[in-house]
Short mmCIF file of C-alpha atoms in Angstrom, two decimals:
data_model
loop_
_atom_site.label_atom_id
_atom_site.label_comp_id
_atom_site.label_asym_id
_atom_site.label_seq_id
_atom_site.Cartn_x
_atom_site.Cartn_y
_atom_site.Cartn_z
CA UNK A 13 0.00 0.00 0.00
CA UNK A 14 2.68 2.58 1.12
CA UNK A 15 5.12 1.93 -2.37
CA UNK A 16 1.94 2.62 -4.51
CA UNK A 17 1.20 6.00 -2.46
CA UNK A 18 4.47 7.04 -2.45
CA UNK A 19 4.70 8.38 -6.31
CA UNK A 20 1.28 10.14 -5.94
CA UNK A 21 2.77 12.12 -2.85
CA UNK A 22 6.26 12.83 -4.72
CA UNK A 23 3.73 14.19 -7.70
CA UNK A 24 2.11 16.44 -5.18
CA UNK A 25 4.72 18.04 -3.63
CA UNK A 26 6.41 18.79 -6.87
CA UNK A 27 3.23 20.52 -7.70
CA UNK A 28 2.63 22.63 -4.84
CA UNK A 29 6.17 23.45 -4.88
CA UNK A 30 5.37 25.10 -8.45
CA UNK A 31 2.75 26.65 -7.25
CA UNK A 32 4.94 28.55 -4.65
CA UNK A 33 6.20 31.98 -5.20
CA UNK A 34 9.79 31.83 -5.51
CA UNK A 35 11.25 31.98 -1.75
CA UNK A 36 7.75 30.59 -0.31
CA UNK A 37 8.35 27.76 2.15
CA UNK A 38 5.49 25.20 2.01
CA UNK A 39 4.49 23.44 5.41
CA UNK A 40 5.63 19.82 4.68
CA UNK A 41 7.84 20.38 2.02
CA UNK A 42 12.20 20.20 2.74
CA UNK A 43 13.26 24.01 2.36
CA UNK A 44 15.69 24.57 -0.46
CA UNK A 45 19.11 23.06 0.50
CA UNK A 46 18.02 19.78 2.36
CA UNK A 47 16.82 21.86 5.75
CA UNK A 48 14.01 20.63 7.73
CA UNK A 49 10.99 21.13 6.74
CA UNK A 50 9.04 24.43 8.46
CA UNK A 51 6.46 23.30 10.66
CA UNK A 52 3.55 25.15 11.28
CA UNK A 53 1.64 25.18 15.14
CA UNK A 54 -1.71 23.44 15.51
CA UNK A 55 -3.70 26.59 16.69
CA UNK A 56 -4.55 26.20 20.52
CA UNK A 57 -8.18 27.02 20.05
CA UNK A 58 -8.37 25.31 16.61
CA UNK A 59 -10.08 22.35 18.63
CA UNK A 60 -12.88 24.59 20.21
CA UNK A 61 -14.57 25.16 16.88
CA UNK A 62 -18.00 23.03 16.26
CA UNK A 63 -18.12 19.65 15.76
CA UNK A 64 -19.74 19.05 12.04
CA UNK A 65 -22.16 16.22 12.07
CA UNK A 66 -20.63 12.69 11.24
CA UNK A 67 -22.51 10.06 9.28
CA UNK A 68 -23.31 7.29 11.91
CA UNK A 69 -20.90 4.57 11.94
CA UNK A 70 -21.27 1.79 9.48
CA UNK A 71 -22.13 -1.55 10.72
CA UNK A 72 -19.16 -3.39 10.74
CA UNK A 73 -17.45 -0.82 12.59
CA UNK A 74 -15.83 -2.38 15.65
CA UNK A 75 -17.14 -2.05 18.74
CA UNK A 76 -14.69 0.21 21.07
CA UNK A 77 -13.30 -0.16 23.89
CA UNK A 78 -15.32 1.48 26.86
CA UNK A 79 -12.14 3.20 27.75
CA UNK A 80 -12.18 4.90 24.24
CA UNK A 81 -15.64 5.60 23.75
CA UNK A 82 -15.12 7.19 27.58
CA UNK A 83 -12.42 9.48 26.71
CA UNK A 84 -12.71 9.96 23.03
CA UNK A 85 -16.10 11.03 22.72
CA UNK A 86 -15.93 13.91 19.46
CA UNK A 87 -17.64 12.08 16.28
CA UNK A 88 -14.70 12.48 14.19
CA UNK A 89 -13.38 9.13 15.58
CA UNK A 90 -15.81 7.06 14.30
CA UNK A 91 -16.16 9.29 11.73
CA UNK A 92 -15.30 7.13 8.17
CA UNK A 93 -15.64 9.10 5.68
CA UNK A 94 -13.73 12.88 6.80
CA UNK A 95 -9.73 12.28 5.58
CA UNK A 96 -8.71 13.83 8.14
CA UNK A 97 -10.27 11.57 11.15
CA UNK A 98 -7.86 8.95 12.21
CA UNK A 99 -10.07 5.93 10.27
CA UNK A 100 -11.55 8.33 7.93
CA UNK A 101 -8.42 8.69 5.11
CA UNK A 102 -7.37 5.23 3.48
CA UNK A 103 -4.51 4.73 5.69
CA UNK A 104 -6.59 4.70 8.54
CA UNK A 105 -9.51 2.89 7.55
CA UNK A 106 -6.99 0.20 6.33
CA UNK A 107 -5.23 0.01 9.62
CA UNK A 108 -8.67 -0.39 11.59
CA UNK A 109 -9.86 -3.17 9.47
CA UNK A 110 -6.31 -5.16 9.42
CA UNK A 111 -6.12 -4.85 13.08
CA UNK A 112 -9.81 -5.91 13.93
CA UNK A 113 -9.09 -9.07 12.16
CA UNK A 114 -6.63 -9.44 14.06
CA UNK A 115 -7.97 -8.01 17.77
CA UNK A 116 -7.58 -10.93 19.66
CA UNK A 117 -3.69 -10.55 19.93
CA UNK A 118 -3.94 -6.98 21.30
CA UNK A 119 -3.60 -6.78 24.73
CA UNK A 120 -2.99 -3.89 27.36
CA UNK A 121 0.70 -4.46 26.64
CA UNK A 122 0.74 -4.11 22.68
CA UNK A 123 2.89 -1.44 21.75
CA UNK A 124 2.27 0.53 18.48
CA UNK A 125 5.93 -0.62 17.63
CA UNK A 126 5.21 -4.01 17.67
CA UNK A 127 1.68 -3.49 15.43
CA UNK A 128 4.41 -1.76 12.67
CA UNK A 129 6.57 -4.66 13.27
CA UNK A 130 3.88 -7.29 12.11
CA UNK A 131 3.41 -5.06 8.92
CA UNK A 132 5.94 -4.14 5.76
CA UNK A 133 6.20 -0.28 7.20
CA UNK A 134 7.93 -1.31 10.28
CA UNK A 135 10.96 0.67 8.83
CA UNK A 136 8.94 4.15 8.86
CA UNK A 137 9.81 3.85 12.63
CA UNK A 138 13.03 4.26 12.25
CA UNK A 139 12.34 8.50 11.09
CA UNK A 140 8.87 8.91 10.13
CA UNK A 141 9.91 12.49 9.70
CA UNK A 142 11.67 11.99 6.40
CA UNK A 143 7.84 10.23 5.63
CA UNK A 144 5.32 12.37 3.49
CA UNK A 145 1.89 12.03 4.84
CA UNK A 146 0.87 8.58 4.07
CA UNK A 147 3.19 7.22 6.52
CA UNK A 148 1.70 9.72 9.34
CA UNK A 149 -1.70 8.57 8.21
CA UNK A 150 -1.08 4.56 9.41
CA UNK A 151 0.99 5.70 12.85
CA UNK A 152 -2.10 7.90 13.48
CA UNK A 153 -4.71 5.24 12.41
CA UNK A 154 -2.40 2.15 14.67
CA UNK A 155 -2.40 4.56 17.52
CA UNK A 156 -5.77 4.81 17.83
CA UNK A 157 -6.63 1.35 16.27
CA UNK A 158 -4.72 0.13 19.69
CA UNK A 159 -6.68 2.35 21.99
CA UNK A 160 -9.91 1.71 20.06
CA UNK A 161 -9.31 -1.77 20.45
CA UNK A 162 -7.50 -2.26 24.13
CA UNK A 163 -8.37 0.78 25.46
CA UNK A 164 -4.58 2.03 25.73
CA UNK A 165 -1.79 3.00 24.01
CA UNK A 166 2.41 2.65 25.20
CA UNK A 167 4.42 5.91 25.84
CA UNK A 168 6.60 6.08 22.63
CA UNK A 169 3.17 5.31 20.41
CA UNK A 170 1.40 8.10 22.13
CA UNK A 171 4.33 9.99 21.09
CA UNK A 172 4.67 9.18 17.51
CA UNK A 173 1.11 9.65 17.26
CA UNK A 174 1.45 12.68 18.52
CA UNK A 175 4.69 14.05 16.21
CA UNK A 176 2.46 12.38 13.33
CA UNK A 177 -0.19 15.00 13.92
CA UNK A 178 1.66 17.71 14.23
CA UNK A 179 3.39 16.86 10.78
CA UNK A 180 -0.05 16.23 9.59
CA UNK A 181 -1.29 19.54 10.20
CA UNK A 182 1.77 21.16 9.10
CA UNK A 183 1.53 19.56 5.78
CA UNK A 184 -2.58 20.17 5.52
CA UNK A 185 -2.55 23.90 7.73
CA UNK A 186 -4.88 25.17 5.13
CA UNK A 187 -7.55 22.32 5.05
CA UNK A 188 -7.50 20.54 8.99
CA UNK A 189 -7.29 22.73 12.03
CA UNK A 190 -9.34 20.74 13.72
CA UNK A 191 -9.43 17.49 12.97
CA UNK A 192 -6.04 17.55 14.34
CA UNK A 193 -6.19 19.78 16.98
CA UNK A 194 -9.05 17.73 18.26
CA UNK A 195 -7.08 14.59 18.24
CA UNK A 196 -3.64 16.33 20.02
CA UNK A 197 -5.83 17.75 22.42
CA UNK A 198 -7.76 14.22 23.65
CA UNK A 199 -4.68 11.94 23.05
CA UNK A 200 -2.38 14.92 25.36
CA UNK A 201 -5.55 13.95 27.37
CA UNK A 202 -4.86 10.37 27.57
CA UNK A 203 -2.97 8.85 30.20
CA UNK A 204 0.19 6.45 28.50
CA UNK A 205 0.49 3.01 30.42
CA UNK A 206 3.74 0.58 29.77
CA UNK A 207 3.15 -3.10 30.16
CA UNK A 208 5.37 -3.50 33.16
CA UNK A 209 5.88 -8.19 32.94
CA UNK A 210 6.49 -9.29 36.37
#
């Protein structure tokens, strides 16, 4: 899935990069000379504006945890259709069907590392931020898969999840202030737990 996304991406960010005024940096997009990429803030009160209204769930959504549906309560997560919801773009949607296939292995001590590891982009780990978006799109859709699902999430998934969102949003400023400041907000919310094996 990621090798076929990856040429659309490269074809997009050549394009908005000719788009640019000469000298304009572009949220996402390496500055000229191989320097990070600028980053743009998620807007603190970006997550305050109103909820649109979400389609209801389809059927074979899976059930959530009650430790989710608890904490996690805006309709953007089970929200399947906005791009920006973490099982709303393909990535996500793709993650939350592979991994309720497979729920039964998920326990309160899966780590988001080890749902990579079972699946080819395992190596995005290593520096998801030299990733373009579709990477950020499954680490955000296995971090909440795994709370969906178990009803937590390990400290260093909560993290990437987090650093994927805020790449997310610097890549999409324009179109999803609050989808992802929605998301930050809750999962900053959320209280990390580490399997600690006696």
């Amino acid at each position: 899935m990621l090798g076929r996304l990856k040429p659309l991406v490269a074809v997009i960010v050549l394009f908005a990069a000719s788009c640019a005024a000469p000298g304009t940096l572009i949220p996402g997009i390496p500055a000229p000379g191989g320097g990070p990429a600028p980053s743009v803030s998620i807007p603190s009160d970006a997550a305050d504006q109103p909820t649109p209204p979400a389609d209801p769930p389809e059927a074979e959504f899976p059930a959530p945890h009650k430790i989710f549906v608890a904490h996690f309560t805006d309709p953007l997560y089970a929200d399947q259709v906005e791009e920006f919801a973490p099982f709303g773009s393909d990535e996500g949607s793709d993650t939350l069907w592979y991994w309720g296939t497979r729920r039964a292995e998920l326990t309160t001590c899966t780590t988001l590392r080890w749902m990579f590891e079972q699946d080819d982009p395992a190596a995005a780990l290593g520096d998801p931020q030299s990733n373009g978006p579709d990477v950020d799109g499954f680490i955000i859709g296995t971090g909440f898969a795994l709370i969906l699902f178990t009803g937590h999430i390990d400290t260093e998934g909560k993290d990437l999840v987090l650093d994927a969102l805020q790449r997310t949003y610097s890549y999409y400023a324009d179109a999803n202030p609050r989808e992802s400041a929605v998301m930050v907000r809750d999962l900053e919310r959320f209280p990390a737990t580490d399997c600690v094996k006696p």
